[in-house]
CSV table of C-alpha atoms in Angstrom, one decimal:
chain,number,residue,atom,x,y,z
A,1,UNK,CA,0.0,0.0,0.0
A,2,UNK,CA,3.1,2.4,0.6
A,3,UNK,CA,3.8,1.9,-3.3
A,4,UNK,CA,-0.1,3.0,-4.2
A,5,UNK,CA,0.3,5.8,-2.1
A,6,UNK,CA,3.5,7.0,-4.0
A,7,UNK,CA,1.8,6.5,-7.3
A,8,UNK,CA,1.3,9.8,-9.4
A,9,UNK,CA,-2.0,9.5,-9.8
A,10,UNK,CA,-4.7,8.9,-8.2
A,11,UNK,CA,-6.8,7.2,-10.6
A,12,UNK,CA,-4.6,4.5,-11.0
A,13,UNK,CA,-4.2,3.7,-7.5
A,14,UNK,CA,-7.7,3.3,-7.7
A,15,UNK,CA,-8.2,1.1,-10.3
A,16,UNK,CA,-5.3,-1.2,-9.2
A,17,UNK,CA,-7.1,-1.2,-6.1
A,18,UNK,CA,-10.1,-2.1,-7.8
A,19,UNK,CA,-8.3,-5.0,-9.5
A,20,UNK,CA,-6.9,-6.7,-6.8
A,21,UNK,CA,-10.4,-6.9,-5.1
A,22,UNK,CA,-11.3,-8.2,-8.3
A,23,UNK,CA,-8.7,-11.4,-8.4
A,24,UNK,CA,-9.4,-12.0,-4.7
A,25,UNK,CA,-13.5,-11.8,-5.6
A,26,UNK,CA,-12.1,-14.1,-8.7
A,27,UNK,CA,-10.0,-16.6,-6.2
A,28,UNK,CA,-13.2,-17.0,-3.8
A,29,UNK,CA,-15.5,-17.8,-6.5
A,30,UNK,CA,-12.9,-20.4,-7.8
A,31,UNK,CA,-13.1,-21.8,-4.4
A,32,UNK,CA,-16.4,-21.8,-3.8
A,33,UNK,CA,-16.9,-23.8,-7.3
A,34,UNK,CA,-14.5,-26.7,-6.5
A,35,UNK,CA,-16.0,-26.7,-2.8
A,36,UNK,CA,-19.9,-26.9,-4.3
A,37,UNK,CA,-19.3,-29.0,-7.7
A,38,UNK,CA,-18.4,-32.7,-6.1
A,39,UNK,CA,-16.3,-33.3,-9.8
A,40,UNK,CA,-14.2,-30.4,-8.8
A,41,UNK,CA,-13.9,-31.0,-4.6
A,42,UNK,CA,-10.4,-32.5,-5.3
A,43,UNK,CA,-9.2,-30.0,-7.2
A,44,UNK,CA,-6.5,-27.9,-4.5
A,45,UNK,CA,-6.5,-24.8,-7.3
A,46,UNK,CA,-7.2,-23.1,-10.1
A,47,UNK,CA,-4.7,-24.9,-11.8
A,48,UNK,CA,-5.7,-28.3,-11.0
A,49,UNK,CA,-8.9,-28.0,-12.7
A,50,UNK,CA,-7.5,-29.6,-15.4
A,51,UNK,CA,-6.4,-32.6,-13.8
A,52,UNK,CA,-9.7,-33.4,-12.6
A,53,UNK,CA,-12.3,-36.4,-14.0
A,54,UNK,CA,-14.2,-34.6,-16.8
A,55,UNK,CA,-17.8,-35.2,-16.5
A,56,UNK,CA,-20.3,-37.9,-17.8
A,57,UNK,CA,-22.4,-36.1,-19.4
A,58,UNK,CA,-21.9,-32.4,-20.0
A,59,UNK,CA,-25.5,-31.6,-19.4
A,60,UNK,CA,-25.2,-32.2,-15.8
A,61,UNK,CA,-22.5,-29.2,-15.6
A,62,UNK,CA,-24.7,-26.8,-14.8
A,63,UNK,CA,-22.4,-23.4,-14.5
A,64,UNK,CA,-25.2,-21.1,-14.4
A,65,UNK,CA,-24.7,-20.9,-10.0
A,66,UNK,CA,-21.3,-19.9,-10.1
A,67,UNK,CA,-21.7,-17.3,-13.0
A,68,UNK,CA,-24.5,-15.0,-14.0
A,69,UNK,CA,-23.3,-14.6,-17.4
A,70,UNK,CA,-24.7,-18.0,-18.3
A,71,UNK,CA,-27.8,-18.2,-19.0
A,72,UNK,CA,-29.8,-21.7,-18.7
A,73,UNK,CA,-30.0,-21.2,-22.7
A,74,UNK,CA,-26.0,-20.8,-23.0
A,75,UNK,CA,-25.6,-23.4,-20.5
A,76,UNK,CA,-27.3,-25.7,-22.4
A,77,UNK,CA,-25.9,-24.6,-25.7
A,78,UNK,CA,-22.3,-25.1,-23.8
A,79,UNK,CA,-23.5,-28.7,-23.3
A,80,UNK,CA,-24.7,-29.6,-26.3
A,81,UNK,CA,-21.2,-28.4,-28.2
A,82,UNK,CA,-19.5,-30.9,-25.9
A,83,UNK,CA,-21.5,-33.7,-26.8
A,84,UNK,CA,-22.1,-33.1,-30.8
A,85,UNK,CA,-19.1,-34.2,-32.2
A,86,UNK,CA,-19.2,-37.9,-30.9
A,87,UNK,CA,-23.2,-37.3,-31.1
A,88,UNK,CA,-23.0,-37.1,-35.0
A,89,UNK,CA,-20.3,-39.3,-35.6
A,90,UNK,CA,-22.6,-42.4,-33.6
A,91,UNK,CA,-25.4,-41.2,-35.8
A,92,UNK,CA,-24.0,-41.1,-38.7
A,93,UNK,CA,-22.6,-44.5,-38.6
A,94,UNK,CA,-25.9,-46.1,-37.3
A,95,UNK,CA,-28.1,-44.5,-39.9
A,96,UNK,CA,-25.4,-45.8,-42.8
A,97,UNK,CA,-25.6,-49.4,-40.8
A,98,UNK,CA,-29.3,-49.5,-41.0
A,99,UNK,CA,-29.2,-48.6,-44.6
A,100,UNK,CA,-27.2,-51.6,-45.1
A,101,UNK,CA,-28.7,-53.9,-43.2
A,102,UNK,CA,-32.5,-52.9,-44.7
A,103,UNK,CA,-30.3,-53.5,-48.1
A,104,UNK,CA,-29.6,-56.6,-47.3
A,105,UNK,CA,-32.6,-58.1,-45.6
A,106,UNK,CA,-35.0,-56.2,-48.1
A,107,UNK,CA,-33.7,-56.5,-51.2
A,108,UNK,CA,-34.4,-59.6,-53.0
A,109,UNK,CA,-31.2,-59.6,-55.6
A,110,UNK,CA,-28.8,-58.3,-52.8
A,111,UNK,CA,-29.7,-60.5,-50.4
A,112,UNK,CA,-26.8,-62.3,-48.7
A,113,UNK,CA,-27.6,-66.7,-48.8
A,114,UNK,CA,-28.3,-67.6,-46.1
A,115,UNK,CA,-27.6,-71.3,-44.5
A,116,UNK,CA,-30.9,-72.9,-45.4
A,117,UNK,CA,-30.0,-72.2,-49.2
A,118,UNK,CA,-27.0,-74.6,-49.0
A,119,UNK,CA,-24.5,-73.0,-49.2
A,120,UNK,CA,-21.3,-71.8,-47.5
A,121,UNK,CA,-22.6,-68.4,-45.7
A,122,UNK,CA,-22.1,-67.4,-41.9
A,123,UNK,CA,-22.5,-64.6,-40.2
A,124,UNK,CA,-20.7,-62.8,-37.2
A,125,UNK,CA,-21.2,-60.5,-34.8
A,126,UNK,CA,-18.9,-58.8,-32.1
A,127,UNK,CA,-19.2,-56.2,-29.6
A,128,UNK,CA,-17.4,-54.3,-27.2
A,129,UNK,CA,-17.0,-51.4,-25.3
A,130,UNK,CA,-15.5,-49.8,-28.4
A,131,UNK,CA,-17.3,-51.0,-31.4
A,132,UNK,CA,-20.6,-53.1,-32.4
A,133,UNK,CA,-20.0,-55.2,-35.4
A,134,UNK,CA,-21.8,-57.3,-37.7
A,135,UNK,CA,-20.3,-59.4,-40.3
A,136,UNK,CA,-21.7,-61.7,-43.3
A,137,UNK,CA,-19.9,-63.8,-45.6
A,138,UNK,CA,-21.2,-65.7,-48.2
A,139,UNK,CA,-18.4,-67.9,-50.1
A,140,UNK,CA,-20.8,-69.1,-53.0
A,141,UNK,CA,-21.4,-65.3,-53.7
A,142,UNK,CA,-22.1,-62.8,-56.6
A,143,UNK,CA,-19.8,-60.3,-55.5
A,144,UNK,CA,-22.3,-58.4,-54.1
A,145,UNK,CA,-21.2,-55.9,-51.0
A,146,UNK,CA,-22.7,-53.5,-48.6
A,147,UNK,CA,-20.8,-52.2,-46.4
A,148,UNK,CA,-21.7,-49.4,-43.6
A,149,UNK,CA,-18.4,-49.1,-41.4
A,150,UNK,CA,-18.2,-45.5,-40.4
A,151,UNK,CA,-14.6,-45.5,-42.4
A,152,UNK,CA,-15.4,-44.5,-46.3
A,153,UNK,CA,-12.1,-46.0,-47.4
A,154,UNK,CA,-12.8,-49.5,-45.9
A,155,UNK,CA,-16.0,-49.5,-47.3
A,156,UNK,CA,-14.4,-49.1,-50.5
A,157,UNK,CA,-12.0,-52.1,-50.0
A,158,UNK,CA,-14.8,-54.2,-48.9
A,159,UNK,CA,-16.5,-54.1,-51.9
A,160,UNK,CA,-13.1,-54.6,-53.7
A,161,UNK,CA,-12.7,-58.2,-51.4
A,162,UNK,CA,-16.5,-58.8,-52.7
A,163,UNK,CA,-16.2,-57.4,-56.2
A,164,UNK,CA,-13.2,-59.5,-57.5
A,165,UNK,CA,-13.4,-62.5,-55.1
A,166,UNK,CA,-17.2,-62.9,-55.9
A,167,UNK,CA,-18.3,-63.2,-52.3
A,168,UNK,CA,-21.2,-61.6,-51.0
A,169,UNK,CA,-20.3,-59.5,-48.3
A,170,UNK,CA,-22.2,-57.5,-45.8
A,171,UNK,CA,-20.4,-55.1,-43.1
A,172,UNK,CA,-22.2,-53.4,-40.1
A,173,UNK,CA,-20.0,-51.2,-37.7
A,174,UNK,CA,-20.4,-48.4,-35.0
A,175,UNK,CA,-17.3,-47.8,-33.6
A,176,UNK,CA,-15.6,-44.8,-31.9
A,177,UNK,CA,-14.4,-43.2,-35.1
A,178,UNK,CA,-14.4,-40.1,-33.5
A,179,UNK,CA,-11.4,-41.3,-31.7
A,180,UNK,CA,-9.7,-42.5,-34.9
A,181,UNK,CA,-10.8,-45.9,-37.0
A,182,UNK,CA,-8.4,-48.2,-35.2
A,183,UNK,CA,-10.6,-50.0,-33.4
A,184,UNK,CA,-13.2,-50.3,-35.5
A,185,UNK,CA,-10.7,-51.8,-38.6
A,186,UNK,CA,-9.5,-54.0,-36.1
A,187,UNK,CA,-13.0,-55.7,-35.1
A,188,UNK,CA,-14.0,-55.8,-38.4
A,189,UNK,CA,-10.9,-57.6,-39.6
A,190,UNK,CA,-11.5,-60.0,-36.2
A,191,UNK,CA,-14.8,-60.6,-37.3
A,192,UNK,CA,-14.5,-61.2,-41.1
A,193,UNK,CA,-11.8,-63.8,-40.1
A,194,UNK,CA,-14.0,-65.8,-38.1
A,195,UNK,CA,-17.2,-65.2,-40.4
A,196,UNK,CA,-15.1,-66.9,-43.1
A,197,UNK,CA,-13.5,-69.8,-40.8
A,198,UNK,CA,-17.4,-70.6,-40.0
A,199,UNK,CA,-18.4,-70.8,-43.7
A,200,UNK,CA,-15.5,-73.0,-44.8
A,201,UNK,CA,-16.3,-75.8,-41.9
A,202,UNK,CA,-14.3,-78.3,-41.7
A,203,UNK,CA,-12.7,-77.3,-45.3
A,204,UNK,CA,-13.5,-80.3,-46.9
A,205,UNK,CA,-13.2,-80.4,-50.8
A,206,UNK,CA,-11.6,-76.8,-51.4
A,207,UNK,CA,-8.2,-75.9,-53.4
A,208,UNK,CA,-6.8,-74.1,-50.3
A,209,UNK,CA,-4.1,-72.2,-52.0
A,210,UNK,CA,-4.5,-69.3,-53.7
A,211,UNK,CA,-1.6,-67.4,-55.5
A,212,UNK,CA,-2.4,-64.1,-57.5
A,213,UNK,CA,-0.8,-60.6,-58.6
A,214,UNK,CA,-2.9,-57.6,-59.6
A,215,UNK,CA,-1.4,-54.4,-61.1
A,216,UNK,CA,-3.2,-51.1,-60.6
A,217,UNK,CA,-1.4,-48.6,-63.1
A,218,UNK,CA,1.9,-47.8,-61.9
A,219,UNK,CA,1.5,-50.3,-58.1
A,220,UNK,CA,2.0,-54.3,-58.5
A,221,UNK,CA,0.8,-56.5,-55.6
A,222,UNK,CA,1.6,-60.4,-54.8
A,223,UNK,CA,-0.2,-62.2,-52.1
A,224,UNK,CA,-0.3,-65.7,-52.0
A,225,UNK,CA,-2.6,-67.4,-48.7
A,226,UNK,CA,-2.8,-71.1,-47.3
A,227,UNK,CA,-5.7,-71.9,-45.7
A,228,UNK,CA,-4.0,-73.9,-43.8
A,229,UNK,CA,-5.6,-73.4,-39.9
A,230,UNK,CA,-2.5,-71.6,-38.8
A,231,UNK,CA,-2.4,-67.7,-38.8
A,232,UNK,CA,0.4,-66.5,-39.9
A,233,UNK,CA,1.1,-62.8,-41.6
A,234,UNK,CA,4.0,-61.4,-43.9
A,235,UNK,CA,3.4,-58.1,-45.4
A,236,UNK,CA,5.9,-56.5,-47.0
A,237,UNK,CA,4.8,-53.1,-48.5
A,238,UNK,CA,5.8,-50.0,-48.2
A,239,UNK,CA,3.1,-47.3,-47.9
A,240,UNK,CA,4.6,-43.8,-49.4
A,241,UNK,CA,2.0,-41.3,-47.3
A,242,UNK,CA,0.5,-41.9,-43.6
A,243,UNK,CA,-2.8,-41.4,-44.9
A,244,UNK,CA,-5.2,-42.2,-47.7
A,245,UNK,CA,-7.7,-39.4,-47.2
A,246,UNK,CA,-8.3,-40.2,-43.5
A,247,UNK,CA,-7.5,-43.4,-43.2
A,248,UNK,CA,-4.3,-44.3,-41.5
A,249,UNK,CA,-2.6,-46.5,-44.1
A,250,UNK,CA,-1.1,-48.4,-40.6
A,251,UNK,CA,-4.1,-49.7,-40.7
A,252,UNK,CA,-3.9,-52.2,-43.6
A,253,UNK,CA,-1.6,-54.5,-42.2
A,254,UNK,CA,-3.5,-54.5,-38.9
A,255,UNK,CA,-6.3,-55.3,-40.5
A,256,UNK,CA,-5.4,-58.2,-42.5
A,257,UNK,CA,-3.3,-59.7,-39.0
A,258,UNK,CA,-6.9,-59.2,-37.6
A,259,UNK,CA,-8.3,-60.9,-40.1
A,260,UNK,CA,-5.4,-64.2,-40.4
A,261,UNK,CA,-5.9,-64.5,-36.5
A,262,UNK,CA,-9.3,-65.4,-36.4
A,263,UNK,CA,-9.4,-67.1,-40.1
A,264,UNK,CA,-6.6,-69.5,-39.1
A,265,UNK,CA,-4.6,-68.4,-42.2
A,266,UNK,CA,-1.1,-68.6,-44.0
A,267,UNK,CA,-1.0,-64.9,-45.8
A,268,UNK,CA,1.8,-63.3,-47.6
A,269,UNK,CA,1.6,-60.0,-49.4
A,270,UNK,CA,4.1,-58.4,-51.4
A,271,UNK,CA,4.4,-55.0,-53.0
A,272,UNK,CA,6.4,-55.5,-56.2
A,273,UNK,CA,6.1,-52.0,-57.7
A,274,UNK,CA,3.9,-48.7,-56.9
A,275,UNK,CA,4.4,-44.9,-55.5
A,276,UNK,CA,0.5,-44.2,-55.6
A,277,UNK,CA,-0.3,-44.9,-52.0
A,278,UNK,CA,-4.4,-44.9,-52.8
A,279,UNK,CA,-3.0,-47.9,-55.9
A,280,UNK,CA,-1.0,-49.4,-53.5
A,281,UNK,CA,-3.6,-50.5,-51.0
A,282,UNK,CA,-6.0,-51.6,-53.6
A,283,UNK,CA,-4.2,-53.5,-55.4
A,284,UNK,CA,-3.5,-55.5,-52.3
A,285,UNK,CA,-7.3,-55.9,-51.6
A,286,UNK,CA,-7.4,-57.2,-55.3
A,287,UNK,CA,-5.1,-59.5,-55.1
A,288,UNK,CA,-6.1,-61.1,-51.8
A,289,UNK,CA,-9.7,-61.0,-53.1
A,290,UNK,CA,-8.6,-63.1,-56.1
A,291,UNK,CA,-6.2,-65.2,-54.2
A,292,UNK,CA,-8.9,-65.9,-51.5
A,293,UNK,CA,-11.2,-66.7,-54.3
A,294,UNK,CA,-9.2,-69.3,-55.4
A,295,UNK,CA,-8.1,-71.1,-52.3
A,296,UNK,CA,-12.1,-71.6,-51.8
A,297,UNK,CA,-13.2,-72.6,-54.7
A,298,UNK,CA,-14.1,-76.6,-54.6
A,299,UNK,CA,-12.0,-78.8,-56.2
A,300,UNK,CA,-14.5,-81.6,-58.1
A,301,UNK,CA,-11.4,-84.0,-58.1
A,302,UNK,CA,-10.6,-83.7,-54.0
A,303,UNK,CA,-15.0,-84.4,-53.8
A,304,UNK,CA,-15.4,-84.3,-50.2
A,305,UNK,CA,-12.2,-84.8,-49.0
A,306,UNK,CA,-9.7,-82.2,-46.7
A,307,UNK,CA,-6.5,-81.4,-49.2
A,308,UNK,CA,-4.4,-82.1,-46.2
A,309,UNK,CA,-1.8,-85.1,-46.2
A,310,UNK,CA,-3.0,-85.1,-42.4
A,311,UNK,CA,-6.6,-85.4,-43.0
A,312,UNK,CA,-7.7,-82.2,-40.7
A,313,UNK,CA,-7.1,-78.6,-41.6
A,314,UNK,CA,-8.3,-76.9,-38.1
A,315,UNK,CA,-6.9,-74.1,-36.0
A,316,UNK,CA,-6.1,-76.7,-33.2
């Protein structure tokens, strides 16, 4: 106070006066938030807000107590921002699964087989705290696909898989994208790898290996598969960009180790050419579509027999 009263003027004694009641009117507020808010009651200060739990749901955050400048209506506006983003990503993906589903149940062309019809069809679903998944295979297919994952560039490469390997295919995901799409390639991968192992049974009668190498423009991709019953995964290819839109091009090889785990097969893709990182990954799903293809395909000279010298082709 010996400084203010050395100040020149008066007027600004006054209004730093004015301003230090104004951070200690600040600092009591502060505390009387933490002490009435029980999310905030272990917060020591100011600066510790940060480190406390963020609440469920933003709706019950109600700052309008502490702070007469919000309104109910800008407390609830405040809310509803915090919740929107992961609101419309959930929505999103659930209306595009829907579609797909009522494409497949309602349509009588794009119907995936189903068991009853004979043939080699199953379907899988898995769910989690991360992602709800639903997976139909049919081997015996058309190439018909519909696919509703919440990530656009799988989507595309699922109808790839169905196009060229002439499987009917039908994905249904809602997963936390708007984390990022890891999770939900992952379970998709997990459960297209089991959907298939339940459609080939006991793999009686197929060819079992598959060799094939597609070319897209300047990109040249070799995979050659076994389904042998034991997972195993080398893939050598080099992605030249981290992304493919916004897809994590990571993501490709986790998806097909996914996808040998649970299908209990022998998988090896090679990248023999390509600098187009978009020509790159399809070609891969080409050429394990066509691979895949073949290794199912019955063999009218094997009849009902397992092509295995040991008589079983299982995981176990």
């Amino acid at each position: 106070m010996a400084l203010l009263a050395r100040l020149p003027s008066p007027s600004l004694a006054s209004r730093v006066t004015s301003r230090q009641q104004s951070a200690a009117e600040l600092l009591s507020a502060a505390a009387a938030l933490r002490a009435a808010h029980p999310l905030l009651s272990a917060a020591a200060s100011p600066c510790a807000l940060s480190a406390s739990p963020a609440p469920s749901a933003a709706a019950e955050f109600d700052v309008a107590p502490f702070c007469p400048l919000f309104s109910s209506r800008r407390t609830a506006r405040f809310a509803q921002r915090r919740g929107s983003r992961a609101a419309r990503h959930v929505a999103r993906a659930m209306a595009e699964a829907d579609a797909a589903t009522a494409a497949v149940n309602g349509g009588a062309a794009a119907a995936v087989p189903s068991a009853s019809d004979g043939q080699r069809v199953a379907t899988v679903a898995r769910t989690t705290k991360e992602t709800d998944v639903e997976v139909t295979i049919a081997i015996d297919g058309d190439g018909v696909c519909h696919s509703a994952t919440g990530i656009p560039f799988l989507d595309h490469m699922m109808d790839q898989l169905a196009s060229h390997g002439l499987f009917d295919v039908a994905v249904r995901a809602v997963g936390d994208v708007h984390i990022d799409d890891h999770h939900t390639n992952e379970d998709i991968g997990l459960a297209l790898g089991t959907a298939l192992a339940k459609a080939l049974g006991d793999r009686k009668g197929i060819r079992r290996f598959g060799d094939f190498c597609a070319p897209l423009d300047e990109a040249l991709i070799h995979v050659v598969l076994d389904l042998s019953g034991r997972p195993h995964l080398s893939f050598d290819v080099t992605m030249p960009t981290e992304r493919v839109g916004t897809y994590d091009t990571q993501l490709v090889e986790h998806f097909f180790q996914s996808l040998v785990n649970t299908s209990g097969m022998t998988l090896h893709i090679r990248q023999l050419a390509g600098s187009n990182t978009h020509h790159i990954i399809e070609a891969t799903f080409k050429a394990f579509a066509r691979a895949l293809r073949q290794a199912t395909e019955i063999d009218p000279r094997r009849a009902h027999s397992v092509p295995s010298s040991k008589g079983v082709l299982s995981r176990t």
